[in-house]
Coordinates of C-alpha atoms and ligand atoms in Angstrom, one line a residue:
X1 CA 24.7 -28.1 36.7
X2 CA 22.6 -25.1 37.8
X3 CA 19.8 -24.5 35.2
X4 CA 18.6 -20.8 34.4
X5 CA 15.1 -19.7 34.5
X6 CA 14.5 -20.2 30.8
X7 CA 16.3 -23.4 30.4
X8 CA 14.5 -25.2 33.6
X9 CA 11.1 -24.1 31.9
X10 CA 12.3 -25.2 28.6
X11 CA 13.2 -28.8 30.0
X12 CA 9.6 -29.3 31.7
X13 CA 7.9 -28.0 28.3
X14 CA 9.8 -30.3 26.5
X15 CA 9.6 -33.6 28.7
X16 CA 6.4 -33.2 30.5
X17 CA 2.9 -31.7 30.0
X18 CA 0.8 -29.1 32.4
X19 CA -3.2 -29.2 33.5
X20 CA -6.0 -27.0 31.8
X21 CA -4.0 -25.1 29.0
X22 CA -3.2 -25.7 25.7
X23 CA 0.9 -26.2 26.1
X24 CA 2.4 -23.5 24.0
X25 CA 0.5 -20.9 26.6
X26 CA 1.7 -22.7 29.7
X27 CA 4.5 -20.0 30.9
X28 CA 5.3 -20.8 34.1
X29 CA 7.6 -19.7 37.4
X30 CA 10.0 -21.9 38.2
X31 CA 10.7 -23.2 41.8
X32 CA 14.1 -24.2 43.1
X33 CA 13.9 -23.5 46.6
X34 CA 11.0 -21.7 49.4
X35 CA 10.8 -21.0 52.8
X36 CA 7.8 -19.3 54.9
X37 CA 4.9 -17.6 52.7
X38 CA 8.3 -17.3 49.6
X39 CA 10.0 -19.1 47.1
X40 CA 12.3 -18.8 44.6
X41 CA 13.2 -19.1 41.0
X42 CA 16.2 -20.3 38.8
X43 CA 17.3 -17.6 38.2
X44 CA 16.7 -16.0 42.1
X45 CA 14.1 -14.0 42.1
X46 CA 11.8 -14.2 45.0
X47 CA 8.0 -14.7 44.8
X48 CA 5.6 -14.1 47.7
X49 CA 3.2 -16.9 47.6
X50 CA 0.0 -15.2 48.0
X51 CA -2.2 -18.3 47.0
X52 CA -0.3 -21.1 49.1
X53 CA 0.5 -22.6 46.0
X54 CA -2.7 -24.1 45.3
X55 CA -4.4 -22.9 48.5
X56 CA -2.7 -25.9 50.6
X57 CA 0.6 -24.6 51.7
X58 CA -1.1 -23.3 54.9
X59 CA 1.0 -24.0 57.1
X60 CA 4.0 -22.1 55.0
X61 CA 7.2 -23.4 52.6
X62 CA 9.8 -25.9 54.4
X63 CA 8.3 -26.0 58.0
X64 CA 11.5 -28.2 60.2
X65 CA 8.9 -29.8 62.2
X66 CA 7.2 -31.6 59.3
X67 CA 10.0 -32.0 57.7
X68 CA 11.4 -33.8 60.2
X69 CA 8.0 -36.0 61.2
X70 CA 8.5 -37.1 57.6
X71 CA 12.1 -38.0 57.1
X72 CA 11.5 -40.2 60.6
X73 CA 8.7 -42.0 58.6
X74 CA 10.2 -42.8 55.5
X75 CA 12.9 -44.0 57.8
X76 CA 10.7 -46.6 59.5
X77 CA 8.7 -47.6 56.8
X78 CA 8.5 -46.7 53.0
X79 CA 5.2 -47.9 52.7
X80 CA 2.3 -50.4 53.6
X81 CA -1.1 -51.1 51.7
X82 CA -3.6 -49.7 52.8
X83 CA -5.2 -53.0 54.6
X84 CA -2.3 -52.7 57.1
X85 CA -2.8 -51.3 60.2
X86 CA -0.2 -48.4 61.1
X87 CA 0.4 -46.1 63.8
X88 CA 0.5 -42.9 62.1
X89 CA -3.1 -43.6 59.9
X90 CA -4.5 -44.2 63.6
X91 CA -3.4 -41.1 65.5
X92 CA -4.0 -39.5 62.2
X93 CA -7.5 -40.5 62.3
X94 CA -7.8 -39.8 65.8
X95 CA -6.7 -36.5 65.3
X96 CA -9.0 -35.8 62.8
X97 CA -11.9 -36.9 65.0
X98 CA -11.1 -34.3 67.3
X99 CA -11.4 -31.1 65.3
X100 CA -13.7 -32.4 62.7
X101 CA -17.4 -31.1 63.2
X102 CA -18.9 -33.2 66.0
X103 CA -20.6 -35.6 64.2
X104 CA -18.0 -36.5 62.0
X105 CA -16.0 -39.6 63.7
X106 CA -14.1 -41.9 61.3
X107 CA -11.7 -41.1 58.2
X108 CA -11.2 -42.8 54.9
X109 CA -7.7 -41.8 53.7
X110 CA -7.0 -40.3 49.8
X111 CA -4.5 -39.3 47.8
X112 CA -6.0 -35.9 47.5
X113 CA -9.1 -33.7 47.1
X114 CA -11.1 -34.9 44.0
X115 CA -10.8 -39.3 45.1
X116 CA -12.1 -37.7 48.8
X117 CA -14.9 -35.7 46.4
X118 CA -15.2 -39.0 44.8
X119 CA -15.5 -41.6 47.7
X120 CA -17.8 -39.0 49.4
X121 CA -20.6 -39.6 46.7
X122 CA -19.7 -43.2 46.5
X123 CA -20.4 -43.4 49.9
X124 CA -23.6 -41.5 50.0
X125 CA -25.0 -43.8 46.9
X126 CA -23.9 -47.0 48.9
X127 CA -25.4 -45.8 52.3
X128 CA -28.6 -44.5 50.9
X129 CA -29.2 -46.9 48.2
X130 CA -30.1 -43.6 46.0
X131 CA -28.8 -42.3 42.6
X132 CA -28.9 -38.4 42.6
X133 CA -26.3 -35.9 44.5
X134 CA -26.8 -32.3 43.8
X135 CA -24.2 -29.6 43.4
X136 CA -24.3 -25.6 42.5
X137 CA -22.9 -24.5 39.0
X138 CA -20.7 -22.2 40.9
X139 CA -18.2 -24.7 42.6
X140 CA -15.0 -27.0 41.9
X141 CA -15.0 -30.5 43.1
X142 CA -11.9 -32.0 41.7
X143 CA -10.4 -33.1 38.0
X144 CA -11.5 -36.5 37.9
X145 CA -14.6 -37.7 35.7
X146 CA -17.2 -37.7 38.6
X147 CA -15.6 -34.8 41.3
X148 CA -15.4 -32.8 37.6
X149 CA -18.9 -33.5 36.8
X150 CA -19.5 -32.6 40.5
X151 CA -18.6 -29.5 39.9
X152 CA -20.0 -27.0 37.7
X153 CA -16.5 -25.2 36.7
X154 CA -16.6 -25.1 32.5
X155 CA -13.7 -27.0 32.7
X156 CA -16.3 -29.9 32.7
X157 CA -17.9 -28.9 29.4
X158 CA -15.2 -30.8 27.1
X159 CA -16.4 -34.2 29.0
X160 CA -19.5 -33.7 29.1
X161 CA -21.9 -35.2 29.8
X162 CA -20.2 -36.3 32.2
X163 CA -21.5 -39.1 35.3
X164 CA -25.4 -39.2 34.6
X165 CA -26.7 -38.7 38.3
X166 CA -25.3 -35.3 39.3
X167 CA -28.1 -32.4 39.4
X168 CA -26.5 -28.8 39.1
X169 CA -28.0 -26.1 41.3
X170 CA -28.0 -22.1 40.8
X171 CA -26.9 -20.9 44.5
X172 CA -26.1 -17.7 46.4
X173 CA -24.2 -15.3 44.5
X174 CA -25.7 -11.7 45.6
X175 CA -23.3 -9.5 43.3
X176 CA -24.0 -10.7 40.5
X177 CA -27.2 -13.7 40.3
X178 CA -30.8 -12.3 39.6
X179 CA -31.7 -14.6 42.4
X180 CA -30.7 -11.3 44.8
X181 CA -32.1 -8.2 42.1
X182 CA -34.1 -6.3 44.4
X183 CA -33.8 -8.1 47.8
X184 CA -31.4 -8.0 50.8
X185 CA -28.8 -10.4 50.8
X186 CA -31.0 -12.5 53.4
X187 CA -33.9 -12.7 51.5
X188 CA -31.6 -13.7 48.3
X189 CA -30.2 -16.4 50.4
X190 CA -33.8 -18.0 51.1
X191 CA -34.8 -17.9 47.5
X192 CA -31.5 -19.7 47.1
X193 CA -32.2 -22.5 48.9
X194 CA -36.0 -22.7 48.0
X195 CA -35.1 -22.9 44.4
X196 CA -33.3 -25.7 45.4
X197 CA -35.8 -27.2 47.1
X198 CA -38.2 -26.7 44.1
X199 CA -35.4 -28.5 42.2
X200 CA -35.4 -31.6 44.6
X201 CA -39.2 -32.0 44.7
X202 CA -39.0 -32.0 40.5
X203 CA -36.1 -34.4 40.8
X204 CA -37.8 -36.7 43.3
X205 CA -36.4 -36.6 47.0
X206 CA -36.4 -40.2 47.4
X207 CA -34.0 -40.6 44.2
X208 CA -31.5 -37.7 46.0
X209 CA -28.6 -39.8 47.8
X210 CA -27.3 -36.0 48.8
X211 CA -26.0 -32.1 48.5
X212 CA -22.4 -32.0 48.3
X213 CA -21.7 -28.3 48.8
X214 CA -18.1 -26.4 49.6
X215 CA -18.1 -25.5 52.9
X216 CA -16.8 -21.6 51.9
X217 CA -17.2 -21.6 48.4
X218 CA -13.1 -21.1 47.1
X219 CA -11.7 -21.2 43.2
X220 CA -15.1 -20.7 41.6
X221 CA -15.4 -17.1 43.2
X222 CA -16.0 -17.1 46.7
X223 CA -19.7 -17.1 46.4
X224 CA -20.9 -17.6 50.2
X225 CA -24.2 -17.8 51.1
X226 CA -24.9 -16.9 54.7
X227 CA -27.3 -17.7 57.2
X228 CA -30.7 -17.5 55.6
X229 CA -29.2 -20.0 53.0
X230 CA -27.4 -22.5 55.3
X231 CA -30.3 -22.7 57.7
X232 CA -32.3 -23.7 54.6
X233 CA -30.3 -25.9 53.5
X234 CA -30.2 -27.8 56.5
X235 CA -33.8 -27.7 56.7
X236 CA -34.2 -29.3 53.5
X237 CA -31.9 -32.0 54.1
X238 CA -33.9 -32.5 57.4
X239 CA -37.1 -32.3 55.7
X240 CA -36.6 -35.0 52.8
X241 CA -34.0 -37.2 54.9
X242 CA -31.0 -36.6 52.3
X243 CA -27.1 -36.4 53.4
X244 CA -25.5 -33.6 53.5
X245 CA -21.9 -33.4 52.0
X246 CA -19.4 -31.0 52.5
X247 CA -16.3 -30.5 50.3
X248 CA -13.9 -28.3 52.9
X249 CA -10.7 -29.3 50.5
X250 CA -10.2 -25.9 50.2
X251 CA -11.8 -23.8 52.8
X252 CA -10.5 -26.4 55.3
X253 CA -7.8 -26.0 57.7
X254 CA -8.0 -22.6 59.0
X255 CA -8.1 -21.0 55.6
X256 CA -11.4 -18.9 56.7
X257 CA -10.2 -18.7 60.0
X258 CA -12.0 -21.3 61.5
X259 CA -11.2 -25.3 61.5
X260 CA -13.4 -25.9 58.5
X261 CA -15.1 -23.6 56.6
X262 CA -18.6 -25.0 57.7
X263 CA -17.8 -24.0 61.5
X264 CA -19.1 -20.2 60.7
X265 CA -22.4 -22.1 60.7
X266 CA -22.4 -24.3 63.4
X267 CA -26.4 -25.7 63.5
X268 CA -25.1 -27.7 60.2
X269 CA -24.2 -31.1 60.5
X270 CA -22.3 -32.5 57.8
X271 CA -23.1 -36.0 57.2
X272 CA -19.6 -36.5 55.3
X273 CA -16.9 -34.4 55.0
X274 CA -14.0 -34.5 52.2
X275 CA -10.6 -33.1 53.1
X276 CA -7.2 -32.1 51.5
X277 CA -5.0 -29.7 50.8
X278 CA -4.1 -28.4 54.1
X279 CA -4.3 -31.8 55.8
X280 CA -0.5 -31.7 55.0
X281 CA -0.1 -28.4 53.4
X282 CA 1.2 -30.6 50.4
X283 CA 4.1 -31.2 51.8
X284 CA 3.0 -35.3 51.1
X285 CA -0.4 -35.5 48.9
X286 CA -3.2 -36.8 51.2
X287 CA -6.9 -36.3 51.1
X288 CA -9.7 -38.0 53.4
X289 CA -13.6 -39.0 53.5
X290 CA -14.7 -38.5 56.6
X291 CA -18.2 -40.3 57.9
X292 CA -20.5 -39.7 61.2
X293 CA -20.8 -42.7 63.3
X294 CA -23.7 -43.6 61.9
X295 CA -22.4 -44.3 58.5
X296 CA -19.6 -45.8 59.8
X297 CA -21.9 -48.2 61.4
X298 CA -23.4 -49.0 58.2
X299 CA -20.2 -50.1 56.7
X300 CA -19.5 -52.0 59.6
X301 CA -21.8 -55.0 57.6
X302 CA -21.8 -53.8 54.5
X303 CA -18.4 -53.9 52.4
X304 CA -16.6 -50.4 51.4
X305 CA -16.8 -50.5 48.1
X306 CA -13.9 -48.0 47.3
X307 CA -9.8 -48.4 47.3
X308 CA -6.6 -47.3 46.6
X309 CA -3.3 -48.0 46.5
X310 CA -1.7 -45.4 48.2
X311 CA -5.1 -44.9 50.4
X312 CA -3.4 -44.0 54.6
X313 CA -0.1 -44.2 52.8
X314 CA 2.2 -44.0 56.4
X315 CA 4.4 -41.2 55.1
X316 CA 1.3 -38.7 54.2
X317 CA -0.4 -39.8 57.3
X318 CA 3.0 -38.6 59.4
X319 CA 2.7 -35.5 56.9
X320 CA -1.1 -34.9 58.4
X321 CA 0.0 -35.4 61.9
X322 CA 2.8 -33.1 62.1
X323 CA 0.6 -30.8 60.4
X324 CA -2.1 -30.5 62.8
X325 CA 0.6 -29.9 65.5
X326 CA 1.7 -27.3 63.8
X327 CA -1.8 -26.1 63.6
X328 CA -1.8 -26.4 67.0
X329 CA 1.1 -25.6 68.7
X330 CA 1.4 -21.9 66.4
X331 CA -2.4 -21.3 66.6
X332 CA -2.5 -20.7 62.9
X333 CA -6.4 -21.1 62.7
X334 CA -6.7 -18.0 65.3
X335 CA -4.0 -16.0 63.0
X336 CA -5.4 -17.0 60.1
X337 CA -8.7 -15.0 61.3
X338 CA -6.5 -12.2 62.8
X339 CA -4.1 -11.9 59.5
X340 CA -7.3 -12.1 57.1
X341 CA -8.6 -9.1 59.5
X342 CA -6.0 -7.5 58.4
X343 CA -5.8 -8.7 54.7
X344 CA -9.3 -7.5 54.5
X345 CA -9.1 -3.9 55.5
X346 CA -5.8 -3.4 53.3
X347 CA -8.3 -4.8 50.5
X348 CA -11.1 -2.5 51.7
X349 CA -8.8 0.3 51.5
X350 CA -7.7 -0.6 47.5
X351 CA -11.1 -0.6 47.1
X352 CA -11.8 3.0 47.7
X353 CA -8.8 4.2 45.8
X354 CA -9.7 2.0 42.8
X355 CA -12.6 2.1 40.3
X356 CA -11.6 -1.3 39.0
X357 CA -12.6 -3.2 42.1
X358 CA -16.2 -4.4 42.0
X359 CA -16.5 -6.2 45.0
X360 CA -13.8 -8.0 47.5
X361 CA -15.3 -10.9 48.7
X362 CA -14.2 -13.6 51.4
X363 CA -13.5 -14.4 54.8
X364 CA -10.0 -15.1 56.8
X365 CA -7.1 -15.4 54.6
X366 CA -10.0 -16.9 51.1
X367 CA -10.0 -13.2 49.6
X368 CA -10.7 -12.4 46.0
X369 CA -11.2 -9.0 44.5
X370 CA -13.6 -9.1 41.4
X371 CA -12.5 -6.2 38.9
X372 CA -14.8 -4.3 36.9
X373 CA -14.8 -1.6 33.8
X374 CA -17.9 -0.3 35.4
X375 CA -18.8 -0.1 39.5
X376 CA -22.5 1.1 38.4
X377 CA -23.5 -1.6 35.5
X378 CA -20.6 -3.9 37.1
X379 CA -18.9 -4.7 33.6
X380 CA -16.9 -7.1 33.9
X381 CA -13.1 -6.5 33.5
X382 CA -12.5 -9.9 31.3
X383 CA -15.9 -12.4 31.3
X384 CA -17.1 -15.5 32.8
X385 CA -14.9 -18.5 31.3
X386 CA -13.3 -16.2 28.2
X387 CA -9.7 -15.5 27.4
X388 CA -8.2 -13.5 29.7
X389 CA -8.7 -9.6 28.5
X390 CA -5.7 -7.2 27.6
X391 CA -6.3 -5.4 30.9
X392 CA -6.3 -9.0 33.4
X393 CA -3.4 -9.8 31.4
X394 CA -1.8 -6.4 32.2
X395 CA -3.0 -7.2 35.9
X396 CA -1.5 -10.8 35.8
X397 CA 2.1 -9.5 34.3
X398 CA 2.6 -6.6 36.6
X399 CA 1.7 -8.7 39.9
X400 CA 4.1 -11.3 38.5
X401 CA 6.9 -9.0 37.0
X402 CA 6.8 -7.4 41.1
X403 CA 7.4 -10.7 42.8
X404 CA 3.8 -12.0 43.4
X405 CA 2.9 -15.1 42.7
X406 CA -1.2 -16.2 42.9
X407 CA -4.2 -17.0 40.8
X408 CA -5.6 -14.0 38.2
X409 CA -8.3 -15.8 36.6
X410 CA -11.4 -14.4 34.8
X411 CA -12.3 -10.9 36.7
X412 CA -10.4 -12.6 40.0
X413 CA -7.4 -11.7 41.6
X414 CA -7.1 -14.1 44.5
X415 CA -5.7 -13.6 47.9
X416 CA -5.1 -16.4 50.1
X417 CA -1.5 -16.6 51.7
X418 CA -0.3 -19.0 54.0
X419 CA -1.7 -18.9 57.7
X420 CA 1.7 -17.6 59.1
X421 CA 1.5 -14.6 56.8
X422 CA 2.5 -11.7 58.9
X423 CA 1.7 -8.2 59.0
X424 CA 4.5 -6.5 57.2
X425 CA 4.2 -9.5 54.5
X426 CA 0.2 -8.6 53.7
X427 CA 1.3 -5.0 53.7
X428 CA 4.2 -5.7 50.7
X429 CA 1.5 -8.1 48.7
X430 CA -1.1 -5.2 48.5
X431 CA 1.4 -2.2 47.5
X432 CA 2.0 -4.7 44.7
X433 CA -1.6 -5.7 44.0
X434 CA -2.1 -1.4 43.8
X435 CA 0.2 -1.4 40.9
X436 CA -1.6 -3.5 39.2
X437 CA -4.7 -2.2 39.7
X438 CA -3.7 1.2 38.7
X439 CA -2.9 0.0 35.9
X440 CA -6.2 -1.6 35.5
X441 CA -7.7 1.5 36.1
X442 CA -7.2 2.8 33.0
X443 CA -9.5 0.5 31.5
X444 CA -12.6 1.9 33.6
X445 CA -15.0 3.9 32.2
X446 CA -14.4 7.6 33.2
Ligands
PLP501 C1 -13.3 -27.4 46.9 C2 -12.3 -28.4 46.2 N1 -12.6 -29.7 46.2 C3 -11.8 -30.5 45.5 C4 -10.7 -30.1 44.9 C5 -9.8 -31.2 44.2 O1 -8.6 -31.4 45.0 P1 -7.4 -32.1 44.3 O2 -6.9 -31.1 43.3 O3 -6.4 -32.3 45.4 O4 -7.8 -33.3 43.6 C6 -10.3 -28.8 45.0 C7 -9.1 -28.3 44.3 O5 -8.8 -27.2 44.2 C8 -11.2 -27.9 45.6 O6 -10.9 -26.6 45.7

């Protein structure tokens, strides 16, 4: 029996509940089918995914060769605990080691981004023997108690306090932090990381295990710092002997155009690294902490102390493979930087016909345009963390009511399709995205 629109939706309200909403306002699409950067709903109509579902569909909707490497797995083997050794968790891990930053050599599988956020700090406590990992207030680490309290999203507030021994962090943010009020970008960027420093020399150094940082900041806002602050951050790991964590569960696999994230700044060297997402473009879920050799080493005497069941599960680890072939084989990481090239300019472009844009900020295909009632006092169109106003609610409807499905949150309108977006595609998404913010126009002061 083919279900409508309104009846599938009805069904899932009725018989299973949704993340951070109360239910009565959950109102979603529906999905029966997708293909490429679309999908489609019950009733037909076709969305073009412009956030990769949750950023991880990189690789595009019902690619045949992962869809094959997977039905070939499942076919060998449903599943084997993760104490067994299997073929596809060592090429996987092979694999990884190759395009991984250079120090990073040896992968513990997850099931996704938050128990890779998680392991990552465990790891860092039990290799350091010390207590404290700091984070900014502008980042997302994951749902569960600790990657939650990692973060400094305000959907942490409800549970606070949260896991005692995380320290929050104000970092770069030069549109809108008075870190940056009357210096260059640069010089904002070195206060940045100073302040942070200040913060770890009142914390203690030798109490700080390490800085878990997103490697291009993604669903908080896209606030990237850039040289003068990555340098300094380095430094200060350097300085006080602390590890250096980065969370690339979103801004990894070619999202920015690059590998990871953190390979726009190649003089860092991540300590441990915590992937996602994109590992299989959630065709399978799959996350990973990865470790340099000389951490490894260190749990080469000294037990693991983390686990889970479905930890280098053989059918996610086939997933990841295939994946990374794809990757590969379609050079999506060098398209992904071409595409976004041309995602930015088309955003550049709204930006000068619109009075509602504030700023469009991003790299590659991790855009987001920040909407304002005001360019010269930058009022914000809705608010930090409120209800969304009548005019991002306007913005949400029309986008969706056109066919465009992806994340309007706050002032934010994110753009991040999949990496085998073409032209023609990113040319469709915008006209839609200039409906929408012709209509938010209207809120703008004259
Ligand atoms: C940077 C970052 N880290 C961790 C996570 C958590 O990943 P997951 O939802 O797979 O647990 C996310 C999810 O959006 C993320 O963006």
């Amino acid at each position: 029996m083919k279900l409508t629109h309104k009846e599938l939706v009805k069904r899932n309200k009725t018989f299973t509940m949704t993340s951070w909403t109360a239910q009565k306002d959950w109102d979603p699409i529906s999905m029966v089918r997708s293909e490429g950067v679309y999908f489609w709903d019950a009733d037909d109509k076709q969305y073009l995914d412009w956030s990769s579902q949750l950023l991880n569909v990189n690789i595009g909707h019902g690619h045949p060769h992962v869809i094959k490497a997977i039905q070939e797995a499942v076919a060998k083997m449903g599943h084997a605990y993760p104490g067994i050794a299997t073929e596809a968790r060592a090429q996987l891990g092979e694999l990884l080691r190759e395009i991984t930053p250079t120090e990073i050599s040896k992968s513990f599988f997850t099931v996704g981004g938050a128990d890779a956020v998680e392991n990552a700090m465990k790891v860092a406590r039990l290799y350091t023997g010390r207590q404290k990992i700091i984070t900014r207030y502008r980042s997302y680490h994951g749902g569960t108690f600790g990657a939650m309290s990692a973060g400094g999203d305000p959907r942490r507030l409800p549970n606070e306090p949260g896991v005692p021994w995380i320290v929050r962090v104000h970092g770069p943010f030069p549109y809108r932090s008075p870190i940056y009020h009357g210096r260059t970008k640069d010089e904002g960027d070195k206060v940045a990381a100073d302040l942070i420093e200040q913060t770890i020399l009142f914390e203690g150094p030798q109490n700080i295990a390490a800085i878990l940082l997103e490697g291009y900041s993604g669903s908080s806002g896209i606030m990237q710092g850039g040289d003068a602050f990555w340098k300094g951050i380095q430094e200060i790991c350097d300085r006080h002997d602390i590890l250096l964590i980065i969370d690339e569960v979103m801004s990894g696999f070619g999202r920015t155009g690059e590998w990871f994230g953190i390979n726009h700044y190649p003089y860092v060297k991540p300590n441990i690294l915590a992937i996602a997402k994109g590992l299989t473009s959630g065709y399978i879920p799959l996350g990973a902490t990865l470790v340099t050799d000389e951490i490894a080493a260190y749990f080469e005497d000294n037990p693991l102390w983390a686990g889970l069941t479905y930890s280098s599960h053989p059918l996610a680890c086939a997933a990841g493979i295939a994946n990374i072939e794809v990757y590969k084989k379609e050079n999506l990481i060098e398209r992904a930087r071409e595409m976004g090239k041309v995602l930015r300019s088309g955003l550049m472009d709204l930006a000068e016909q619109h009075p509602s844009i504030g700023e469009v900020r991003g790299t590659g295909l991790l855009q987001v345009i920040e909407l304002v009632k005001n360019r010269e006092t930058r009022e914000p169109m809705s608010g930090w963390n409120l209800p969304a106003s009548e005019p991002m609610r306007k913005v949400a409807a029309i986008l969706r009511e056109q066919g465009l499905s992806t994340f309007v949150k706050w002032d934010w309108i994110f753009c991040a399709p999949p990496l085998i977006i073409n032209e023609k595609q990113i040319q469709d998404g915008l006209a839609m995205i200039d409906q929408a913010l012709t209509a938010a126009d209207e809120y703008c002061d004259a």
